[in-house]
Short mmCIF file of C-alpha atoms (C1' of nucleotides) in Angstrom, two decimals:
data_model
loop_
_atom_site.label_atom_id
_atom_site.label_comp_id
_atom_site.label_asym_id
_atom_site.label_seq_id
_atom_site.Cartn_x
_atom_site.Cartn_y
_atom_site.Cartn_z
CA UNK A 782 0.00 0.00 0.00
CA UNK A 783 2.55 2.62 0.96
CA UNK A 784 5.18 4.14 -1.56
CA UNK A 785 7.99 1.63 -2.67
CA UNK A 786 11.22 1.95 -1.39
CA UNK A 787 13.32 3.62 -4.16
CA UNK A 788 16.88 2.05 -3.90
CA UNK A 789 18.24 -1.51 -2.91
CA UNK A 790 20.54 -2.58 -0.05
CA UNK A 791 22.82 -3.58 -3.00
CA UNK A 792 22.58 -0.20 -4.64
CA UNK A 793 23.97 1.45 -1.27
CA UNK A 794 26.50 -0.98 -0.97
CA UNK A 795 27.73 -0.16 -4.23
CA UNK A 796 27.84 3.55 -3.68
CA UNK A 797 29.91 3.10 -0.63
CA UNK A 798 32.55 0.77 -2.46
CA UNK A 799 32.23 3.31 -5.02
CA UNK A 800 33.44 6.12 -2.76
CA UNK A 801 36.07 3.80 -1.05
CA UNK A 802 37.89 2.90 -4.48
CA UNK A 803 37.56 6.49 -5.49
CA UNK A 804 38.10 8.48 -2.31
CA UNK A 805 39.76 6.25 -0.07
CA UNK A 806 38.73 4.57 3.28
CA UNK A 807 38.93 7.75 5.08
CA UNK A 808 36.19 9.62 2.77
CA UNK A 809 33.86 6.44 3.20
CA UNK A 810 30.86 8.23 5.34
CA UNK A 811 27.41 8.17 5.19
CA UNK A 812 27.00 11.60 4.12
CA UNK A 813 29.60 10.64 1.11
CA UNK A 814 27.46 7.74 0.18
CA UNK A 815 23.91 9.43 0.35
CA UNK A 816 25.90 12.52 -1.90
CA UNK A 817 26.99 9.36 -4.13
CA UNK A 818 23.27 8.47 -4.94
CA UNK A 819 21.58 11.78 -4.50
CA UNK A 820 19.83 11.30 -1.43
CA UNK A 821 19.30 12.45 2.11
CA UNK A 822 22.17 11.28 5.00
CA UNK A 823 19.87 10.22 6.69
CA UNK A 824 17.72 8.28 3.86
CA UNK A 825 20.56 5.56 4.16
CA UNK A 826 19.24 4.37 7.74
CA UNK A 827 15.78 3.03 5.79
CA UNK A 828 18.26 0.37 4.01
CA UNK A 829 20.94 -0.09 6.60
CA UNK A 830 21.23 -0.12 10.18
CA UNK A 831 24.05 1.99 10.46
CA UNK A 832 27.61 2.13 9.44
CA UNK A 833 28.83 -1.06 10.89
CA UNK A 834 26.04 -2.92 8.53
CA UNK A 835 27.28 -0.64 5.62
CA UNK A 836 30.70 -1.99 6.21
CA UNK A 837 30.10 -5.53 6.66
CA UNK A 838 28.09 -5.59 3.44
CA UNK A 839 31.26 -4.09 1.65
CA UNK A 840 33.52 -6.88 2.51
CA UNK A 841 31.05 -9.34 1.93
CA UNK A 842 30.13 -7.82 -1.72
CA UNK A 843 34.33 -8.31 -2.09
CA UNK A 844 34.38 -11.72 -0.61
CA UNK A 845 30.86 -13.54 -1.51
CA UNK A 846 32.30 -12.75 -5.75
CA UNK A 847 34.69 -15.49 -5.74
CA UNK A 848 34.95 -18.61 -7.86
CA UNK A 849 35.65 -21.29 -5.14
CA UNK A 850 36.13 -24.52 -7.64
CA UNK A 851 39.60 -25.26 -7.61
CA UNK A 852 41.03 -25.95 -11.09
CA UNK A 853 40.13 -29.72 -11.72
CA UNK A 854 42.97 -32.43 -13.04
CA UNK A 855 46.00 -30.47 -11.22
CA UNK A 856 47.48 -31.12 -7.97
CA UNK A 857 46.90 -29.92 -4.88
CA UNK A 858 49.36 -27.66 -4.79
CA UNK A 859 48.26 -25.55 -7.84
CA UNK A 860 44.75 -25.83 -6.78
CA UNK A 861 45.26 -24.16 -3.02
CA UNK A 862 47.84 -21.89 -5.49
CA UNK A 863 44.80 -20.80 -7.58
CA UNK A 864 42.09 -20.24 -4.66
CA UNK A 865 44.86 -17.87 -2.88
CA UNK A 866 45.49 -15.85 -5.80
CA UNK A 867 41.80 -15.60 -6.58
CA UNK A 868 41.32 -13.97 -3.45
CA UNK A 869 44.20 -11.92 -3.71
CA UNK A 870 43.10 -10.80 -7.08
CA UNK A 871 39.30 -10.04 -5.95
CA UNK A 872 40.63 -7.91 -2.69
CA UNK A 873 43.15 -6.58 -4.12
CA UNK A 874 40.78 -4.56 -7.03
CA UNK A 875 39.41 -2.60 -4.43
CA UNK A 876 42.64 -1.89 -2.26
CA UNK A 877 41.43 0.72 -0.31
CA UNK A 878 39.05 -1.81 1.40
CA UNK A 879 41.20 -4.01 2.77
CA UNK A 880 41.47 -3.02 6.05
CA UNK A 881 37.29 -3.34 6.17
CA UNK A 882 38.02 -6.90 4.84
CA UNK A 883 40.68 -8.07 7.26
CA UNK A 884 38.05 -6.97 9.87
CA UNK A 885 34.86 -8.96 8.81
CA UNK A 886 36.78 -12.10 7.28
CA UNK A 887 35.61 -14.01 10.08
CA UNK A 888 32.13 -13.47 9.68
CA UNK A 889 31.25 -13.65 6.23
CA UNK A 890 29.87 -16.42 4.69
CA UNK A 891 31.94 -15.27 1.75
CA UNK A 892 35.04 -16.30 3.51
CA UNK A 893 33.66 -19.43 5.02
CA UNK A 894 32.99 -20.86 1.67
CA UNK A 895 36.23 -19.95 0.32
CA UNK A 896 38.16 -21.26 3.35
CA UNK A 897 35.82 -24.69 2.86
CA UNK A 898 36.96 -24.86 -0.32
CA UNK A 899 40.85 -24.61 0.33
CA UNK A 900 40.45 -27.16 3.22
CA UNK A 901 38.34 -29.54 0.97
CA UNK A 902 41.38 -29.18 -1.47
CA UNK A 903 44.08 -30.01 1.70
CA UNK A 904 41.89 -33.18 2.86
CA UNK A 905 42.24 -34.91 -0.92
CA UNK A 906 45.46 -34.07 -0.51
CA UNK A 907 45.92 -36.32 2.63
CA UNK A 908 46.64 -33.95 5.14
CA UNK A 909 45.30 -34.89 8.36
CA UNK A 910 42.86 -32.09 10.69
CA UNK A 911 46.15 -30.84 12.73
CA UNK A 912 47.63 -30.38 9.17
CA UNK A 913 45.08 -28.66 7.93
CA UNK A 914 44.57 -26.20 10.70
CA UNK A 915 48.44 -25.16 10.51
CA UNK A 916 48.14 -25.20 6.69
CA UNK A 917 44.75 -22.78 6.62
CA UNK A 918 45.92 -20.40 9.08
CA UNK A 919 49.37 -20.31 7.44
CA UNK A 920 48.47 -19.59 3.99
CA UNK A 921 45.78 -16.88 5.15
CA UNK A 922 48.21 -14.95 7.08
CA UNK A 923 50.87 -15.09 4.96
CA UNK A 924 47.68 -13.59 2.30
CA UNK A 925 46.83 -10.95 4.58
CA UNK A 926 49.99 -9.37 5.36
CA UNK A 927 50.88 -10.07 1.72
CA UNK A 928 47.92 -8.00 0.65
CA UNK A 929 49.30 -5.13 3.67
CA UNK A 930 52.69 -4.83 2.12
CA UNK A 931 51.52 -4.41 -1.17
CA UNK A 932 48.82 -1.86 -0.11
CA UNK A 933 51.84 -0.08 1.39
CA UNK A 934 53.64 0.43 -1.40
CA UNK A 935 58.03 0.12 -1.19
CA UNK A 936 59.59 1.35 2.13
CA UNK A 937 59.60 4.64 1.05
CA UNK A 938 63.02 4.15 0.43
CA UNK A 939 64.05 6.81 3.55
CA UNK A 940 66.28 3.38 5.05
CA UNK A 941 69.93 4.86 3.93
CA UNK A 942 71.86 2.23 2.46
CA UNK A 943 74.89 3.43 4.51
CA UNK A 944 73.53 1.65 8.10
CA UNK A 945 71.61 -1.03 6.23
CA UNK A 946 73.17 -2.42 3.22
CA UNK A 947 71.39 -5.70 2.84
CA UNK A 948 68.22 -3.58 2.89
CA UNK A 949 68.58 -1.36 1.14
CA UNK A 950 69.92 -4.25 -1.86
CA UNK A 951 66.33 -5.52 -0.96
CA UNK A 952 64.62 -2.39 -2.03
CA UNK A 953 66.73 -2.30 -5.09
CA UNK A 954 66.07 -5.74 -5.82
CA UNK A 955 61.81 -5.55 -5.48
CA UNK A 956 61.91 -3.07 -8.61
CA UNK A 957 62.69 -5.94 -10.77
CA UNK A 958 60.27 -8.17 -9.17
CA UNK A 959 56.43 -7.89 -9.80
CA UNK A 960 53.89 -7.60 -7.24
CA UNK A 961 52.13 -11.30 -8.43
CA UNK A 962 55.29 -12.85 -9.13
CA UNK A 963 56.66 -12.12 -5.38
CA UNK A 964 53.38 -12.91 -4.20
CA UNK A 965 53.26 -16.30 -6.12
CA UNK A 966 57.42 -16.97 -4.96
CA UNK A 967 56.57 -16.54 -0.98
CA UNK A 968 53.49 -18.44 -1.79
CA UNK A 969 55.88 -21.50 -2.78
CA UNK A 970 58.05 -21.55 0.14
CA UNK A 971 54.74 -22.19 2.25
CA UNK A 972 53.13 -24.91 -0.28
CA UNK A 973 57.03 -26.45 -0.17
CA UNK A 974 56.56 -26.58 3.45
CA UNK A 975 53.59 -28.45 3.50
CA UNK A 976 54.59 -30.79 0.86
CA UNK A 977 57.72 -32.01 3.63
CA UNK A 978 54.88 -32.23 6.26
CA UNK A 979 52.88 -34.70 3.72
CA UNK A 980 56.18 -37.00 3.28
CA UNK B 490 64.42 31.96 29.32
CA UNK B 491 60.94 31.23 28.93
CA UNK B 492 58.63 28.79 31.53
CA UNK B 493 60.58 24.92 31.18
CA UNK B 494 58.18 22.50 29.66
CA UNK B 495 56.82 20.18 32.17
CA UNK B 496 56.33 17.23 29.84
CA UNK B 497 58.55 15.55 27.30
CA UNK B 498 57.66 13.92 24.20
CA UNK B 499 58.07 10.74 25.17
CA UNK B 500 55.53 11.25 28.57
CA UNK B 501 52.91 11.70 25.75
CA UNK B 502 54.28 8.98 23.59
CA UNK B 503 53.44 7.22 27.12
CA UNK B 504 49.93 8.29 27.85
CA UNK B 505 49.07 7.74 23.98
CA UNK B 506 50.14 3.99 24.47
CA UNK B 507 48.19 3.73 27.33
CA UNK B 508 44.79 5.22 26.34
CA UNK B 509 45.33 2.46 23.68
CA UNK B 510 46.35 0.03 25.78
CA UNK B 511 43.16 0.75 27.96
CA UNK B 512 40.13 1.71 25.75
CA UNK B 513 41.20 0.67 22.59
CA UNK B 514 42.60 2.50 19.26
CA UNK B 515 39.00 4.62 18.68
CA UNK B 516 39.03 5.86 22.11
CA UNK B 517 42.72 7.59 21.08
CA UNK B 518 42.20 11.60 20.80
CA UNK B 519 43.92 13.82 21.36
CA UNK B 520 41.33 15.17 24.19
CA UNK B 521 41.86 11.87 25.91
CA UNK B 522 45.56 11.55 25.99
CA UNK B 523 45.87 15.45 27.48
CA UNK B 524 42.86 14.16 29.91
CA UNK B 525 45.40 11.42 30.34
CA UNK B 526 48.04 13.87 31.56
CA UNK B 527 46.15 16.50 32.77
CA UNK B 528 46.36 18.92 30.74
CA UNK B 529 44.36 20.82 28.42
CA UNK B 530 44.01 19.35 24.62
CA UNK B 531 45.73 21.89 22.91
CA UNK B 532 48.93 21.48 25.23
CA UNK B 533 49.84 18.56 23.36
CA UNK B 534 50.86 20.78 20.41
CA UNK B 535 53.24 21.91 22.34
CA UNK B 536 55.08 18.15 21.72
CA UNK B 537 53.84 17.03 18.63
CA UNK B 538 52.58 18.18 15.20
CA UNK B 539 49.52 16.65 15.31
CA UNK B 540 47.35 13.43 15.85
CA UNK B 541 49.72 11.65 12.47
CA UNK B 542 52.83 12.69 14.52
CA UNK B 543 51.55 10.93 17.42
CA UNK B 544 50.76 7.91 15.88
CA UNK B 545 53.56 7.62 14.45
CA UNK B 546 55.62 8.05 17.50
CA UNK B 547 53.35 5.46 19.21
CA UNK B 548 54.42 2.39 16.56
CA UNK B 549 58.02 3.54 16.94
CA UNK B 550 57.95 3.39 20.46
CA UNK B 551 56.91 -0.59 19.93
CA UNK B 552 59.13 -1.34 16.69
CA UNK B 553 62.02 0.37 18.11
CA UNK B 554 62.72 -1.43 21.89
CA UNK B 555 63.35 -5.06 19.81
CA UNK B 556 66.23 -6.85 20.97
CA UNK B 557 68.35 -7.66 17.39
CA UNK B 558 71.06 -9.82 18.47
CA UNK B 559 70.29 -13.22 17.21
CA UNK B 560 70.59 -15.90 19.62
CA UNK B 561 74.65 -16.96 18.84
CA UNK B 562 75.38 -20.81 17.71
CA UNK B 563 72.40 -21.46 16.82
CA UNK B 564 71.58 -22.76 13.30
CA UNK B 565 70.11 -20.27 11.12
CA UNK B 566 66.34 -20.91 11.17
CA UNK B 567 66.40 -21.01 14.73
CA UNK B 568 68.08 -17.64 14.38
CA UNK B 569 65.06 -15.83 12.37
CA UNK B 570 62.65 -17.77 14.43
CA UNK B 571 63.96 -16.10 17.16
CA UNK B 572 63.40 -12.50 15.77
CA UNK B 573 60.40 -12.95 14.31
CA UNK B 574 58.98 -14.11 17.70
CA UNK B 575 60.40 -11.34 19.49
CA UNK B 576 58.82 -9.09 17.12
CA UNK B 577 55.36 -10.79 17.48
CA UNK B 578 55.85 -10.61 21.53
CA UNK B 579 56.63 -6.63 21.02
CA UNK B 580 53.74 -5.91 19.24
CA UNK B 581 51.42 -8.47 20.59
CA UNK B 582 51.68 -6.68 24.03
CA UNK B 583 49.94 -4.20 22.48
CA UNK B 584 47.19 -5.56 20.63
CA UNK B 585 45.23 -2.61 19.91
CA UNK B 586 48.11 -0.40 18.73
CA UNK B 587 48.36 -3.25 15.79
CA UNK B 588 46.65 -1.15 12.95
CA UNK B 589 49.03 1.86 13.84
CA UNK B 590 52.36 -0.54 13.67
CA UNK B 591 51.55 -2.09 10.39
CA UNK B 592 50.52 1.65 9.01
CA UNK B 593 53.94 3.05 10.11
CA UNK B 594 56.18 -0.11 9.78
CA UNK B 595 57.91 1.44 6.47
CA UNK B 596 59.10 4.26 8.23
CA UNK B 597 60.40 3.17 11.18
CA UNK B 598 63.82 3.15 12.23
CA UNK B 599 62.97 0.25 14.69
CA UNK B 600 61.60 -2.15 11.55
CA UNK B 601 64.65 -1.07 9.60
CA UNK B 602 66.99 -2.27 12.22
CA UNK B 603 65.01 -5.29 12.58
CA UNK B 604 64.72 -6.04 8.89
CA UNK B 605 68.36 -5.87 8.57
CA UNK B 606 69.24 -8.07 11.04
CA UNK B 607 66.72 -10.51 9.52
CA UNK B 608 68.09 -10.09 6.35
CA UNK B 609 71.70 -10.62 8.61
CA UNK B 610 71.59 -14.09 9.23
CA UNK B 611 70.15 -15.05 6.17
CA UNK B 612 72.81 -13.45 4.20
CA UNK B 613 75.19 -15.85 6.60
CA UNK B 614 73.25 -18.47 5.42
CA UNK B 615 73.89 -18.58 2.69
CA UNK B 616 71.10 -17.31 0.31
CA UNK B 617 71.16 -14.86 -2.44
CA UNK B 618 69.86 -11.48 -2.83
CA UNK B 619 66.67 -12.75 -4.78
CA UNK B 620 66.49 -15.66 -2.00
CA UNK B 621 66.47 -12.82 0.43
CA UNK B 622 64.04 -10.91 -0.46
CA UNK B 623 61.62 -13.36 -1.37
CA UNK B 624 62.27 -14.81 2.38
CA UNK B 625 62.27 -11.85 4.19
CA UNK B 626 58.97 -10.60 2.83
CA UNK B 627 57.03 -14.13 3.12
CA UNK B 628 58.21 -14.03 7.07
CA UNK B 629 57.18 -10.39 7.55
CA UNK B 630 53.82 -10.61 5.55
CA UNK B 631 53.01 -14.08 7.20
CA UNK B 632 53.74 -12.42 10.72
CA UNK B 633 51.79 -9.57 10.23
CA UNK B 634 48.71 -11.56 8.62
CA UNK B 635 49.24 -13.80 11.98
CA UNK B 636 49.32 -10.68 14.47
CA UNK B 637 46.35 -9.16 12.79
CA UNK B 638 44.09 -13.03 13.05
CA UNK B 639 45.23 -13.48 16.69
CA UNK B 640 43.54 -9.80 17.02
CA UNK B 641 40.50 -10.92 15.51
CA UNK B 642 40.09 -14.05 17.70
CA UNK B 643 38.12 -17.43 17.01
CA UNK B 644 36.10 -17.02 14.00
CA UNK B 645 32.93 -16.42 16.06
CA UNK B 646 31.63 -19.70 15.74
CA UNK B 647 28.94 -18.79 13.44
CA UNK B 648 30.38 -20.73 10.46
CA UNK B 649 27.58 -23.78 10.65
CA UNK B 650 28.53 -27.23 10.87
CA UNK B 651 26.19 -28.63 8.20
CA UNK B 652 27.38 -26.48 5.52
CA UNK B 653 31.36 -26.13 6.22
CA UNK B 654 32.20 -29.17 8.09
CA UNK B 655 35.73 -29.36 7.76
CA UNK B 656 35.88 -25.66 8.54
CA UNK B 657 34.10 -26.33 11.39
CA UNK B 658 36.60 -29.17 12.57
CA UNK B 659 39.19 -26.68 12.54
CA UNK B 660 37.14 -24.33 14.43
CA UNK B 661 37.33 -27.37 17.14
CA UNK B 662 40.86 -28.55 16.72
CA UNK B 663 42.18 -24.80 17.45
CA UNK B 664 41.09 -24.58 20.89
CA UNK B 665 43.70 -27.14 21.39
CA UNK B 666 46.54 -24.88 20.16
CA UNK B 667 48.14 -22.42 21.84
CA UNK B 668 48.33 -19.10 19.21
CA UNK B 669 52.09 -19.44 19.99
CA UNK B 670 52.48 -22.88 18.78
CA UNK B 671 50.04 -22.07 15.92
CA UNK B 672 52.25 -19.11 14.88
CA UNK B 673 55.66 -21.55 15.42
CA UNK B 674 54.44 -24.39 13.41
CA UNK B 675 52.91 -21.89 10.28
CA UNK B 676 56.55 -20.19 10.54
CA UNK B 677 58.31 -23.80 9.98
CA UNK B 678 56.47 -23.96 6.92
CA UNK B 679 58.15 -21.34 5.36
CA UNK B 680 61.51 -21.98 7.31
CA UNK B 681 61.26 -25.42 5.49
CA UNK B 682 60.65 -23.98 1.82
CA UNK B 683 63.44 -21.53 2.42
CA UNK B 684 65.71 -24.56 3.78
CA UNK B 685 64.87 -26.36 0.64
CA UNK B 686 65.87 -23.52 -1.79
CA UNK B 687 68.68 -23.28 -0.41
CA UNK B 688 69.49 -26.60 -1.00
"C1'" DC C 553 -12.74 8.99 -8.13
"C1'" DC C 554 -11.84 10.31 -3.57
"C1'" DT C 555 -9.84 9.72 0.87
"C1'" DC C 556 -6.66 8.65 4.34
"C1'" DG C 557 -3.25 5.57 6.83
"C1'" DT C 558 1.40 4.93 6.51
"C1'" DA C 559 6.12 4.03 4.47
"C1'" DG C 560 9.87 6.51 3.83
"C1'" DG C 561 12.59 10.88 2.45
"C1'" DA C 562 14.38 15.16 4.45
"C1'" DG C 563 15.62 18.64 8.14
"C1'" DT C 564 17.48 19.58 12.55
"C1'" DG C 565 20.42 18.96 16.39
"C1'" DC C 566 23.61 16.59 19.66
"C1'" DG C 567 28.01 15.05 21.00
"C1'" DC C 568 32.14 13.63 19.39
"C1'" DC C 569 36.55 14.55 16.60
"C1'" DG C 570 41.18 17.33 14.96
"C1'" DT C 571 43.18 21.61 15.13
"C1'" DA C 572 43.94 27.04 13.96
"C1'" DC C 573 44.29 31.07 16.56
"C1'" DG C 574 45.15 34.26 20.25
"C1'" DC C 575 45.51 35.30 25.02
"C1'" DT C 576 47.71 35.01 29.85
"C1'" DG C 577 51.18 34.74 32.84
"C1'" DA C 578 55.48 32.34 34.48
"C1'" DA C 579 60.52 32.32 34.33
"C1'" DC C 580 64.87 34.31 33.66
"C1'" DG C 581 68.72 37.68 31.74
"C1'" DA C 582 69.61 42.50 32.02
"C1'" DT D 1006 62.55 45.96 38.25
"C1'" DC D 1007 61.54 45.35 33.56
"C1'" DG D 1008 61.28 42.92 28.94
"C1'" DT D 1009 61.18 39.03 26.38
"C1'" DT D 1010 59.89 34.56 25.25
"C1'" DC D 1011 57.25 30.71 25.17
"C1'" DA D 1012 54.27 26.97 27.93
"C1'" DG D 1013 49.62 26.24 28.73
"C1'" DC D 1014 45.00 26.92 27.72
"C1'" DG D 1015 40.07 28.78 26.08
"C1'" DT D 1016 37.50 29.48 22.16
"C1'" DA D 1017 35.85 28.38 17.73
"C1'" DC D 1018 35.13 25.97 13.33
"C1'" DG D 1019 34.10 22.43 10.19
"C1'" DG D 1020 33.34 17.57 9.86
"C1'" DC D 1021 31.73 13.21 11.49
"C1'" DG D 1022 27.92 9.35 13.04
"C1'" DC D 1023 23.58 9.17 14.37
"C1'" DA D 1024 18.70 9.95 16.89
"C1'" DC D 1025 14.53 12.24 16.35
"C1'" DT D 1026 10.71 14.62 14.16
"C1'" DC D 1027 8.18 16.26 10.51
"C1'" DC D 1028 6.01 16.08 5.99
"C1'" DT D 1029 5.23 14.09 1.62
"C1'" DA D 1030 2.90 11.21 -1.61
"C1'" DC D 1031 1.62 6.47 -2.68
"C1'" DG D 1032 -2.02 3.21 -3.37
"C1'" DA D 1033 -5.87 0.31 -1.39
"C1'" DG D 1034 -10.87 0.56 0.38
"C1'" DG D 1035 -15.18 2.65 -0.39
#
DNA sequence: CCTCGTAGGAGTGCGCCGTACGCTGAACGA
DNA sequence: TCGTTCAGCGTACGGCGCACTCCTACGAGG
C-alpha cells in the first residue's frame, strides 16, 4: 500500500565501495554515500542499520564474488595456489578496502565458503585435521599481510643504504620483481613446506 | 628563558600507548591523551605536530625497543625464528596499537633495524639477494597476517557445521593450540621452503 | 474517483573529533 | 625591576555518526 522503497541494499553498498575505491577509506561516510546516490544522509538508515552494517556488506560484496572450484585435473598444490590468488586478485581490485576486509573475514559467509573450499582441497590431498589447521591459518596470514605490504607500497626508500646495506639491496632488488610474481614466490616456500609435512 | 616545559615527548608517547592500551585504538584523541596527563588538549601541540605525529611516534615506540642480536650458535632458522617471535611478543603486548604498527612499519627506524638483522643471518646463510628478499617478505607478511588473526580471535563460531564441516573441525581442533604454537608451526612452513631452496 | 493511513525521504540537532588562533602569565637575563 | 619569550590553555570551526521529528505522496478501500 505505501510508496515503494526507491533504492536496494545492494545499490547502497555499491555507492559506498564506489566512494572507497575512489576516495579512499577515510572519505567512506554516510554523508559521502547518500551525496553518491543523490539522497538524504539520513535516507541511508531506511536500508541499513548503520555504518557497521554498511561496512560488513562491503567486505562481503568483495568476498561472496569469488569462484571457489579449484582448477580440476591439477594437484593440490596448484589448486590451493589458484584459490589464494583468486582472493588476492578479488581484494586486491578494491585496495582501499582491505582493512574493512581483514576486519569482517571471520564473519562472512563469503570467507567461510572460500576457506571450505581450500580445506576440501588439503583433505584430498591427505593432510590430516592438525595439518590442515596449521596449513589454513598459514596460507591466510601469509595472504593478509601479503595483501598489507603491497597496499603499502616500497619502504619509502628513507632506510639509507649506509647503516643497512642488505636492505637497502632488498629495495633495489623488489623493482625488478612484480607484485604477483613475489606474491606467487613466498606463496611456494609455504606450499614447499607443506609438501615435507605430507612426506 | 621562557617557563621549562613540564612534559617531554616521550611522557605523551606514554599516555598515547596507554589510552590504547586501555580503551582501545578509537578511544585515542587527542582530548583523551591530554585528559590522560592533565592537561588541556591543545597542550599537546606543544610536543607534537599533530594526531599523524603521534601515531607515528606510538608504533616507533613498539618497533624500536626489539632486541636484534640473534641468539649466537644457533643454526640459522632457529636464528630468524627467534626474531620474528620477538617481534610478534613486542607488538602483541599491544594488541590494539596493531593497525598503527603495520601503518607506520615502512618508516620506522625500529623495523629497519630489525629487517636488517633478519636479512643478517640469512645473508650468513647462505642465500642470495633474490632468495632474500623473497624470504624476508614471506616471514614479515606471514607475521603480520598472523598478528592481525590473533587480534580478531576465534572465527565467532557462526560458520555452521552442516554447511562447512571441515571448517568447522578446525574451528574445534584450534582450541587445542596455543596461538604461539600455531604461529611456530605456520613459521616452519616457510623456514622449510626456504631450507629447501637453499638446498 | 476520492480519501486517508502509513512508508519513507528530508531537516534539525547533539556530542564527538582534529586543530587554527590568540591570550595570559610564568621564568629568567639585564 | 623590567622585557622578552614561550608553555599552557580557552575558544571556535568544520566535519563526522547518528537519533529524532516532521512532511510528503503512494495506493488500497469505499
Amino acid at each position: 500500500m505505501p510508496r515503494p522503497k526507491s533504492l536496494t541494499q545492494s545499490q547502497v553498498t555499491d555507492a559506498a565501495l564506489a566512494v572507497i575505491d575512489r576516495d579512499g577509506l577515510t572519505a567512506l561516510s554516510m554523508r559521502a554515500v547518500a551525496a553518491e546516490l543523490g539522497m538524504a544522509t539520513m535516507s541511508l538508515y531506511r536500508y541499513v542499520t548503520g555504518r557497521d552494517e554498511l561496512e560488513s556488506l562491503v567486505a562481503e560484496r568483495v568476498l561472496g564474488s569469488l569462484d571457489i572450484t579449484p582448477p580440476p585435473g591439477e594437484p593440490w598444490q596448484e589448486q590451493v595456489a589458484a584459490l589464494l590468488v583468486r582472493l588476492r586478485a578479488a581484494v586486491a581490485a578494491h585496495p582501499e578496502a582491505l582493512p574493512l576486509i581483514l576486519t569482517h573475514r571471520h564473519d562472512s559467509p563469503g570467507a567461510w565458503r572460500w576457506a571450505e573450499a581450500v580445506l576440501t582441497v588439503l583433505h584430498s590431498a591427505g593432510f590430516t585435521g592438525r595439518q590442515r589447521l596449521v596449513g589454513l591459518r598459514g596460507l591466510v596470514s601469509y595472504l593478509m599481510g601479503a595483501l598489507q605490504t603491497d597496499r603499502l607500497g616500497p619502504p619509502s626508500g628513507a632506510a639509507d643504504a649506509g647503516e643497512h646495506p642488505l636492505l637497502a639491496d632488498i629495495v633495489r632488488q623488489a623493482k625488478d620483481l612484480s607484485p604477483d610474481d613475489e606474491f606467487r614466490n613466498g606463496l611456494d616456500l609455504l606450499l614447499r613446506g607443506l609438501a615435507d609435512h605430507l612426506a
